[in-house]
Amino acid sequence: MINRIVLSMLSIVVYLSLMAIIAYIPPLSFINFIDKGQIPMAPLTSIFFLFTSVTLLILSGFLNNLKQYKKFFIGSVYVIALFGLLEVLGTLAGVDLNFENQIVPSFGELNGIPVARMSFVTGFCFFLSSSILLIMH
């Protein structure tokens, strides 16, 4: 019963991550701004959700057919943890320490908040969740 609940929740996270990534593909960008007053999920945030979810599914034994890629996904979790830590430290220091600007182009701002950029709190949560995944490994 609990395994089905965990699998369902992780499947929802993977689905939402994929929808957020698809929304940044130019021909499908109309999906991204259905409501002009809301800021969409940042592309790296959705990619990080996708990688952490797949890693958790592999570590939990739900995706046995991807066990051969376990080292790749664990390596991606290290990168996600580093990125989250750099996001937190950069925000506290007032300096841009991460590499998000080089990966994702600027989409401007909405009400003074940058679009397509990960927030400080999201970076902190990714640092914590990635650290937990690495401890589980």
C-alpha positions as protocol buffer text, in pm:
chain_id: "A"
residue {
  index: 1
  type: MET
  ca { x: 0 y: 0 z: 0 }
}
residue {
  index: 2
  type: ILE
  ca { x: 271 y: 250 z: 97 }
}
residue {
  index: 3
  type: ASN
  ca { x: 476 y: 150 z: -208 }
}
residue {
  index: 4
  type: ARG
  ca { x: 184 y: 240 z: -433 }
}
residue {
  index: 5
  type: ILE
  ca { x: 142 y: 576 z: -263 }
}
residue {
  index: 6
  type: VAL
  ca { x: 514 y: 654 z: -298 }
}
residue {
  index: 7
  type: LEU
  ca { x: 513 y: 545 z: -660 }
}
residue {
  index: 8
  type: SER
  ca { x: 203 y: 756 z: -730 }
}
residue {
  index: 9
  type: MET
  ca { x: 351 y: 1066 z: -569 }
}
residue {
  index: 10
  type: LEU
  ca { x: 681 y: 1031 z: -752 }
}
residue {
  index: 11
  type: SER
  ca { x: 495 y: 973 z: -1078 }
}
residue {
  index: 12
  type: ILE
  ca { x: 305 y: 1298 z: -1026 }
}
residue {
  index: 13
  type: VAL
  ca { x: 632 y: 1484 z: -961 }
}
residue {
  index: 14
  type: VAL
  ca { x: 785 y: 1337 z: -1278 }
}
residue {
  index: 15
  type: TYR
  ca { x: 474 y: 1432 z: -1478 }
}
residue {
  index: 16
  type: LEU
  ca { x: 471 y: 1791 z: -1347 }
}
residue {
  index: 17
  type: SER
  ca { x: 845 y: 1821 z: -1414 }
}
residue {
  index: 18
  type: LEU
  ca { x: 802 y: 1707 z: -1771 }
}
residue {
  index: 19
  type: MET
  ca { x: 513 y: 1950 z: -1825 }
}
residue {
  index: 20
  type: ALA
  ca { x: 722 y: 2237 z: -1691 }
}
residue {
  index: 21
  type: ILE
  ca { x: 1013 y: 2147 z: -1920 }
}
residue {
  index: 22
  type: ILE
  ca { x: 784 y: 2116 z: -2222 }
}
residue {
  index: 23
  type: ALA
  ca { x: 643 y: 2462 z: -2148 }
}
residue {
  index: 24
  type: TYR
  ca { x: 984 y: 2617 z: -2221 }
}
residue {
  index: 25
  type: ILE
  ca { x: 1012 y: 2462 z: -2569 }
}
residue {
  index: 26
  type: PRO
  ca { x: 940 y: 2752 z: -2809 }
}
residue {
  index: 27
  type: PRO
  ca { x: 656 y: 2598 z: -3014 }
}
residue {
  index: 28
  type: LEU
  ca { x: 482 y: 2500 z: -2690 }
}
residue {
  index: 29
  type: SER
  ca { x: 556 y: 2817 z: -2493 }
}
residue {
  index: 30
  type: PHE
  ca { x: 186 y: 2912 z: -2484 }
}
residue {
  index: 31
  type: ILE
  ca { x: 147 y: 2648 z: -2210 }
}
residue {
  index: 32
  type: ASN
  ca { x: 396 y: 2838 z: -1995 }
}
residue {
  index: 33
  type: PHE
  ca { x: 193 y: 3153 z: -1955 }
}
residue {
  index: 34
  type: ILE
  ca { x: -165 y: 3036 z: -1921 }
}
residue {
  index: 35
  type: ASP
  ca { x: -211 y: 3285 z: -1638 }
}
residue {
  index: 36
  type: LYS
  ca { x: -10 y: 3603 z: -1699 }
}
residue {
  index: 37
  type: GLY
  ca { x: 9 y: 3680 z: -1326 }
}
residue {
  index: 38
  type: GLN
  ca { x: 189 y: 3362 z: -1225 }
}
residue {
  index: 39
  type: ILE
  ca { x: 556 y: 3280 z: -1260 }
}
residue {
  index: 40
  type: PRO
  ca { x: 617 y: 2938 z: -1416 }
}
residue {
  index: 41
  type: MET
  ca { x: 852 y: 2679 z: -1270 }
}
residue {
  index: 42
  type: ALA
  ca { x: 1213 y: 2745 z: -1366 }
}
residue {
  index: 43
  type: PRO
  ca { x: 1350 y: 2499 z: -1623 }
}
residue {
  index: 44
  type: LEU
  ca { x: 1638 y: 2386 z: -1401 }
}
residue {
  index: 45
  type: THR
  ca { x: 1396 y: 2336 z: -1113 }
}
residue {
  index: 46
  type: SER
  ca { x: 1187 y: 2100 z: -1325 }
}
residue {
  index: 47
  type: ILE
  ca { x: 1497 y: 1915 z: -1448 }
}
residue {
  index: 48
  type: PHE
  ca { x: 1621 y: 1879 z: -1091 }
}
residue {
  index: 49
  type: PHE
  ca { x: 1283 y: 1747 z: -978 }
}
residue {
  index: 50
  type: LEU
  ca { x: 1295 y: 1496 z: -1261 }
}
residue {
  index: 51
  type: PHE
  ca { x: 1647 y: 1374 z: -1179 }
}
residue {
  index: 52
  type: THR
  ca { x: 1590 y: 1352 z: -803 }
}
residue {
  index: 53
  type: SER
  ca { x: 1263 y: 1164 z: -854 }
}
residue {
  index: 54
  type: VAL
  ca { x: 1418 y: 914 z: -1095 }
}
residue {
  index: 55
  type: THR
  ca { x: 1712 y: 869 z: -857 }
}
residue {
  index: 56
  type: LEU
  ca { x: 1476 y: 799 z: -569 }
}
residue {
  index: 57
  type: LEU
  ca { x: 1284 y: 552 z: -783 }
}
residue {
  index: 58
  type: ILE
  ca { x: 1610 y: 373 z: -871 }
}
residue {
  index: 59
  type: LEU
  ca { x: 1729 y: 368 z: -508 }
}
residue {
  index: 60
  type: SER
  ca { x: 1391 y: 240 z: -393 }
}
residue {
  index: 61
  type: GLY
  ca { x: 1395 y: -43 z: -644 }
}
residue {
  index: 62
  type: PHE
  ca { x: 1099 y: 74 z: -851 }
}
residue {
  index: 63
  type: LEU
  ca { x: 1305 y: 124 z: -1168 }
}
residue {
  index: 64
  type: ASN
  ca { x: 1518 y: -187 z: -1184 }
}
residue {
  index: 65
  type: ASN
  ca { x: 1562 y: -147 z: -1560 }
}
residue {
  index: 66
  type: LEU
  ca { x: 1757 y: 176 z: -1495 }
}
residue {
  index: 67
  type: LYS
  ca { x: 1991 y: 26 z: -1233 }
}
residue {
  index: 68
  type: GLN
  ca { x: 2273 y: 37 z: -1487 }
}
residue {
  index: 69
  type: TYR
  ca { x: 2249 y: 418 z: -1486 }
}
residue {
  index: 70
  type: LYS
  ca { x: 2257 y: 446 z: -1107 }
}
residue {
  index: 71
  type: LYS
  ca { x: 2605 y: 606 z: -1101 }
}
residue {
  index: 72
  type: PHE
  ca { x: 2494 y: 868 z: -1354 }
}
residue {
  index: 73
  type: PHE
  ca { x: 2189 y: 963 z: -1149 }
}
residue {
  index: 74
  type: ILE
  ca { x: 2387 y: 968 z: -823 }
}
residue {
  index: 75
  type: GLY
  ca { x: 2638 y: 1199 z: -997 }
}
residue {
  index: 76
  type: SER
  ca { x: 2352 y: 1424 z: -1105 }
}
residue {
  index: 77
  type: VAL
  ca { x: 2234 y: 1440 z: -743 }
}
residue {
  index: 78
  type: TYR
  ca { x: 2582 y: 1563 z: -643 }
}
residue {
  index: 79
  type: VAL
  ca { x: 2551 y: 1839 z: -904 }
}
residue {
  index: 80
  type: ILE
  ca { x: 2201 y: 1928 z: -780 }
}
residue {
  index: 81
  type: ALA
  ca { x: 2324 y: 1946 z: -419 }
}
residue {
  index: 82
  type: LEU
  ca { x: 2614 y: 2169 z: -524 }
}
residue {
  index: 83
  type: PHE
  ca { x: 2384 y: 2392 z: -726 }
}
residue {
  index: 84
  type: GLY
  ca { x: 2143 y: 2427 z: -434 }
}
residue {
  index: 85
  type: LEU
  ca { x: 2426 y: 2509 z: -196 }
}
residue {
  index: 86
  type: LEU
  ca { x: 2566 y: 2768 z: -437 }
}
residue {
  index: 87
  type: GLU
  ca { x: 2219 y: 2921 z: -473 }
}
residue {
  index: 88
  type: VAL
  ca { x: 2188 y: 2959 z: -96 }
}
residue {
  index: 89
  type: LEU
  ca { x: 2542 y: 3091 z: -44 }
}
residue {
  index: 90
  type: GLY
  ca { x: 2512 y: 3325 z: -341 }
}
residue {
  index: 91
  type: THR
  ca { x: 2187 y: 3473 z: -214 }
}
residue {
  index: 92
  type: LEU
  ca { x: 2330 y: 3524 z: 135 }
}
residue {
  index: 93
  type: ALA
  ca { x: 2648 y: 3683 z: -5 }
}
residue {
  index: 94
  type: GLY
  ca { x: 2463 y: 3890 z: -268 }
}
residue {
  index: 95
  type: VAL
  ca { x: 2670 y: 3733 z: -547 }
}
residue {
  index: 96
  type: ASP
  ca { x: 2561 y: 3501 z: -828 }
}
residue {
  index: 97
  type: LEU
  ca { x: 2764 y: 3186 z: -756 }
}
residue {
  index: 98
  type: ASN
  ca { x: 2572 y: 2928 z: -956 }
}
residue {
  index: 99
  type: PHE
  ca { x: 2581 y: 2869 z: -1329 }
}
residue {
  index: 100
  type: GLU
  ca { x: 2212 y: 2912 z: -1407 }
}
residue {
  index: 101
  type: ASN
  ca { x: 2268 y: 3224 z: -1619 }
}
residue {
  index: 102
  type: GLN
  ca { x: 2498 y: 3029 z: -1850 }
}
residue {
  index: 103
  type: ILE
  ca { x: 2252 y: 2740 z: -1894 }
}
residue {
  index: 104
  type: VAL
  ca { x: 1915 y: 2913 z: -1923 }
}
residue {
  index: 105
  type: PRO
  ca { x: 1859 y: 3239 z: -2112 }
}
residue {
  index: 106
  type: SER
  ca { x: 1692 y: 3529 z: -1934 }
}
residue {
  index: 107
  type: PHE
  ca { x: 1315 y: 3544 z: -1968 }
}
residue {
  index: 108
  type: GLY
  ca { x: 1289 y: 3885 z: -1802 }
}
residue {
  index: 109
  type: GLU
  ca { x: 1098 y: 3969 z: -1487 }
}
residue {
  index: 110
  type: LEU
  ca { x: 740 y: 3957 z: -1370 }
}
residue {
  index: 111
  type: ASN
  ca { x: 654 y: 4207 z: -1096 }
}
residue {
  index: 112
  type: GLY
  ca { x: 1024 y: 4239 z: -1011 }
}
residue {
  index: 113
  type: ILE
  ca { x: 1078 y: 3864 z: -981 }
}
residue {
  index: 114
  type: PRO
  ca { x: 1306 y: 3697 z: -1238 }
}
residue {
  index: 115
  type: VAL
  ca { x: 1135 y: 3441 z: -1459 }
}
residue {
  index: 116
  type: ALA
  ca { x: 1309 y: 3106 z: -1527 }
}
residue {
  index: 117
  type: ARG
  ca { x: 1534 y: 3141 z: -1221 }
}
residue {
  index: 118
  type: MET
  ca { x: 1541 y: 2914 z: -918 }
}
residue {
  index: 119
  type: SER
  ca { x: 1454 y: 3077 z: -589 }
}
residue {
  index: 120
  type: PHE
  ca { x: 1667 y: 3078 z: -276 }
}
residue {
  index: 121
  type: VAL
  ca { x: 1420 y: 2853 z: -91 }
}
residue {
  index: 122
  type: THR
  ca { x: 1402 y: 2606 z: -379 }
}
residue {
  index: 123
  type: GLY
  ca { x: 1782 y: 2587 z: -388 }
}
residue {
  index: 124
  type: PHE
  ca { x: 1788 y: 2519 z: -15 }
}
residue {
  index: 125
  type: CYS
  ca { x: 1525 y: 2244 z: -50 }
}
residue {
  index: 126
  type: PHE
  ca { x: 1719 y: 2084 z: -334 }
}
residue {
  index: 127
  type: PHE
  ca { x: 2034 y: 2093 z: -123 }
}
residue {
  index: 128
  type: LEU
  ca { x: 1854 y: 1919 z: 164 }
}
residue {
  index: 129
  type: SER
  ca { x: 1675 y: 1659 z: -49 }
}
residue {
  index: 130
  type: SER
  ca { x: 1989 y: 1581 z: -250 }
}
residue {
  index: 131
  type: SER
  ca { x: 2188 y: 1541 z: 69 }
}
residue {
  index: 132
  type: ILE
  ca { x: 1929 y: 1295 z: 198 }
}
residue {
  index: 133
  type: LEU
  ca { x: 1941 y: 1100 z: -130 }
}
residue {
  index: 134
  type: LEU
  ca { x: 2320 y: 1082 z: -106 }
}
residue {
  index: 135
  type: ILE
  ca { x: 2298 y: 957 z: 253 }
}
residue {
  index: 136
  type: MET
  ca { x: 2046 y: 692 z: 137 }
}
residue {
  index: 137
  type: HIS
  ca { x: 2288 y: 580 z: -132 }
}
